[in-house]
Amino acid sequence: MLLGGIANAARLKVTVDDIHVGPGSIRVALYANDDSFRHEERASRIISTAANSESISVTFNDLPAGQYAVVAYHDANDNKKLDLKLGMFPEEGWGLSNDPTVIGPPRFGPSAFDVANSNTNIVVHLHY
Protein backbone atom coordinates (compact mmCIF):
# COMPACT_ATOMS: atom_id res chain seq x y z
CA MET A 1 0.00 0.00 0.00
CA LEU A 2 2.78 2.45 0.87
CA LEU A 3 4.54 1.78 -2.44
CA GLY A 4 1.33 2.57 -4.33
CA GLY A 5 1.10 5.97 -2.61
CA ILE A 6 4.68 6.82 -3.49
CA ALA A 7 4.25 5.63 -7.09
CA ASN A 8 1.24 7.94 -7.49
CA ALA A 9 2.94 10.96 -5.92
CA ALA A 10 3.63 13.89 -8.21
CA ARG A 11 6.76 15.95 -8.74
CA LEU A 12 6.64 19.72 -9.29
CA LYS A 13 9.66 21.49 -10.75
CA VAL A 14 9.58 25.28 -10.33
CA THR A 15 12.01 27.40 -12.33
CA VAL A 16 12.41 30.96 -11.08
CA ASP A 17 13.88 33.37 -13.59
CA ASP A 18 14.61 37.08 -14.03
CA ILE A 19 16.59 36.98 -10.76
CA HIS A 20 18.85 39.93 -9.96
CA VAL A 21 21.93 38.02 -8.84
CA GLY A 22 23.08 39.22 -5.46
CA PRO A 23 23.00 38.63 -1.74
CA GLY A 24 20.33 36.63 -0.02
CA SER A 25 18.23 33.73 -1.20
CA ILE A 26 15.34 32.83 -3.45
CA ARG A 27 12.45 31.43 -1.41
CA VAL A 28 9.84 29.32 -3.17
CA ALA A 29 6.66 28.67 -1.18
CA LEU A 30 4.05 26.13 -2.27
CA TYR A 31 0.42 26.62 -1.20
CA ALA A 32 -2.44 24.12 -1.42
CA ASN A 33 -5.41 26.41 -0.74
CA ASP A 34 -6.72 29.95 -0.52
CA ASP A 35 -6.68 30.01 3.30
CA SER A 36 -2.92 29.54 3.49
CA PHE A 37 -1.95 31.53 0.38
CA ARG A 38 0.64 34.26 1.07
CA HIS A 39 0.97 33.19 4.73
CA GLU A 40 4.39 31.57 4.57
CA GLU A 41 4.03 29.97 8.00
CA ARG A 42 1.07 28.01 6.52
CA ALA A 43 2.77 27.05 3.24
CA SER A 44 2.64 23.36 2.32
CA ARG A 45 6.38 23.43 1.64
CA ILE A 46 9.18 25.98 1.27
CA ILE A 47 12.52 25.65 -0.49
CA SER A 48 15.24 28.27 -0.18
CA THR A 49 18.35 28.49 -2.37
CA ALA A 50 21.11 31.03 -3.03
CA ALA A 51 20.35 33.96 -5.36
CA ASN A 52 23.57 33.32 -7.29
CA SER A 53 22.14 32.80 -10.78
CA GLU A 54 19.66 34.58 -13.06
CA SER A 55 17.55 31.40 -13.05
CA ILE A 56 17.20 28.60 -10.48
CA SER A 57 15.10 25.44 -10.29
CA VAL A 58 13.73 23.66 -7.24
CA THR A 59 11.74 20.45 -7.04
CA PHE A 60 8.89 19.52 -4.72
CA ASN A 61 8.64 15.72 -4.58
CA ASP A 62 5.93 13.36 -3.37
CA LEU A 63 3.03 15.79 -3.74
CA PRO A 64 -0.56 14.56 -3.65
CA ALA A 65 -2.44 15.43 -6.83
CA GLY A 66 -4.38 18.67 -6.50
CA GLN A 67 -4.39 22.41 -7.03
CA TYR A 68 -1.41 24.47 -5.90
CA ALA A 69 -0.04 28.01 -6.20
CA VAL A 70 3.54 29.26 -5.84
CA VAL A 71 4.94 32.47 -4.43
CA ALA A 72 8.65 33.05 -5.05
CA TYR A 73 10.70 36.00 -3.88
CA HIS A 74 14.26 37.23 -3.58
CA ASP A 75 14.90 37.47 0.14
CA ALA A 76 17.86 39.83 -0.30
CA ASN A 77 18.39 40.36 3.43
CA ASP A 78 17.67 36.71 4.39
CA ASN A 79 15.02 37.62 6.98
CA LYS A 80 12.69 34.87 5.66
CA LYS A 81 9.92 37.26 4.63
CA LEU A 82 9.00 39.44 1.66
CA ASP A 83 9.70 42.97 2.80
CA LEU A 84 6.89 45.41 2.03
CA LYS A 85 6.86 49.20 1.80
CA LEU A 86 3.82 50.70 3.56
CA GLY A 87 2.72 47.16 4.33
CA MET A 88 1.64 46.46 0.75
CA PHE A 89 4.29 47.16 -1.92
CA PRO A 90 7.07 44.55 -2.33
CA GLU A 91 10.57 45.91 -1.77
CA GLU A 92 12.20 42.68 -2.98
CA GLY A 93 11.80 40.75 -6.21
CA TRP A 94 8.64 38.61 -6.23
CA GLY A 95 6.66 36.38 -8.56
CA LEU A 96 3.54 34.19 -8.68
CA SER A 97 2.68 31.04 -10.58
CA ASN A 98 0.75 31.88 -13.78
CA ASP A 99 2.18 35.44 -13.57
CA PRO A 100 -1.28 37.03 -13.05
CA THR A 101 -1.88 40.75 -13.18
CA VAL A 102 -2.08 41.89 -9.58
CA ILE A 103 -4.09 44.83 -8.26
CA GLY A 104 -4.22 44.65 -4.50
CA PRO A 105 -3.27 41.54 -2.56
CA PRO A 106 -2.73 38.49 -4.81
CA ARG A 107 -5.37 35.75 -4.63
CA PHE A 108 -4.94 31.97 -4.82
CA GLY A 109 -7.29 31.41 -7.78
CA PRO A 110 -5.41 33.31 -10.49
CA SER A 111 -2.12 31.68 -9.42
CA ALA A 112 -3.51 28.14 -9.00
CA PHE A 113 -2.56 25.28 -11.31
CA ASP A 114 -3.19 21.54 -11.31
CA VAL A 115 -0.62 18.94 -10.32
CA ALA A 116 -1.58 15.44 -11.42
CA ASN A 117 0.05 12.12 -10.62
CA SER A 118 3.04 12.87 -12.83
CA ASN A 119 5.69 15.50 -13.42
CA THR A 120 4.66 19.14 -13.65
CA ASN A 121 6.96 22.02 -14.61
CA ILE A 122 6.21 25.71 -14.17
CA VAL A 123 8.14 28.97 -14.51
CA VAL A 124 7.82 31.92 -12.13
CA HIS A 125 9.14 35.31 -13.30
CA LEU A 126 10.41 37.67 -10.64
CA HIS A 127 9.40 41.34 -10.72
CA TYR A 128 11.58 43.94 -9.04
XYZ file of C-alpha atoms in Angstrom:
128
model
C 0.000 0.000 0.000
C 2.780 2.451 0.865
C 4.537 1.776 -2.437
C 1.332 2.572 -4.331
C 1.100 5.968 -2.615
C 4.681 6.816 -3.494
C 4.250 5.627 -7.092
C 1.235 7.944 -7.488
C 2.939 10.961 -5.921
C 3.632 13.886 -8.213
C 6.756 15.947 -8.740
C 6.644 19.716 -9.285
C 9.657 21.489 -10.747
C 9.584 25.282 -10.332
C 12.009 27.396 -12.332
C 12.406 30.960 -11.078
C 13.876 33.369 -13.594
C 14.615 37.083 -14.030
C 16.586 36.979 -10.764
C 18.849 39.932 -9.965
C 21.932 38.023 -8.842
C 23.084 39.222 -5.461
C 23.003 38.632 -1.745
C 20.328 36.626 -0.017
C 18.232 33.727 -1.204
C 15.341 32.828 -3.450
C 12.447 31.435 -1.413
C 9.836 29.323 -3.173
C 6.660 28.668 -1.175
C 4.049 26.133 -2.272
C 0.423 26.619 -1.202
C -2.439 24.119 -1.424
C -5.411 26.410 -0.743
C -6.715 29.951 -0.515
C -6.682 30.006 3.304
C -2.915 29.538 3.494
C -1.945 31.528 0.381
C 0.644 34.259 1.069
C 0.975 33.186 4.725
C 4.388 31.565 4.574
C 4.028 29.969 8.004
C 1.074 28.010 6.524
C 2.768 27.048 3.240
C 2.639 23.365 2.318
C 6.375 23.434 1.643
C 9.181 25.985 1.270
C 12.516 25.654 -0.493
C 15.240 28.273 -0.184
C 18.345 28.495 -2.371
C 21.108 31.031 -3.030
C 20.352 33.965 -5.361
C 23.567 33.320 -7.287
C 22.142 32.801 -10.779
C 19.656 34.579 -13.062
C 17.553 31.399 -13.047
C 17.202 28.601 -10.484
C 15.101 25.439 -10.291
C 13.734 23.665 -7.239
C 11.741 20.453 -7.042
C 8.892 19.523 -4.721
C 8.643 15.724 -4.575
C 5.928 13.360 -3.368
C 3.027 15.793 -3.745
C -0.556 14.560 -3.653
C -2.442 15.426 -6.828
C -4.380 18.666 -6.495
C -4.388 22.411 -7.028
C -1.409 24.474 -5.899
C -0.042 28.008 -6.205
C 3.537 29.256 -5.844
C 4.940 32.467 -4.427
C 8.653 33.055 -5.052
C 10.699 35.996 -3.878
C 14.265 37.232 -3.583
C 14.898 37.467 0.139
C 17.858 39.826 -0.304
C 18.389 40.359 3.427
C 17.667 36.713 4.394
C 15.024 37.617 6.984
C 12.687 34.873 5.663
C 9.923 37.260 4.629
C 9.001 39.437 1.661
C 9.705 42.973 2.798
C 6.886 45.412 2.026
C 6.855 49.196 1.800
C 3.823 50.704 3.556
C 2.725 47.158 4.327
C 1.635 46.463 0.751
C 4.291 47.158 -1.923
C 7.068 44.554 -2.333
C 10.573 45.909 -1.775
C 12.198 42.684 -2.982
C 11.801 40.749 -6.215
C 8.636 38.613 -6.234
C 6.659 36.377 -8.560
C 3.545 34.189 -8.677
C 2.677 31.044 -10.581
C 0.748 31.878 -13.778
C 2.180 35.438 -13.570
C -1.283 37.026 -13.050
C -1.877 40.752 -13.180
C -2.085 41.887 -9.579
C -4.091 44.827 -8.264
C -4.223 44.648 -4.499
C -3.275 41.536 -2.557
C -2.731 38.487 -4.808
C -5.369 35.751 -4.625
C -4.937 31.971 -4.819
C -7.291 31.409 -7.779
C -5.410 33.311 -10.492
C -2.122 31.677 -9.422
C -3.510 28.139 -9.002
C -2.563 25.279 -11.312
C -3.195 21.536 -11.311
C -0.625 18.940 -10.323
C -1.580 15.440 -11.420
C 0.050 12.118 -10.616
C 3.036 12.868 -12.831
C 5.688 15.498 -13.423
C 4.663 19.143 -13.652
C 6.959 22.018 -14.611
C 6.208 25.712 -14.168
C 8.137 28.972 -14.508
C 7.817 31.921 -12.130
C 9.136 35.309 -13.298
C 10.415 37.673 -10.637
C 9.398 41.345 -10.725
C 11.577 43.941 -9.035
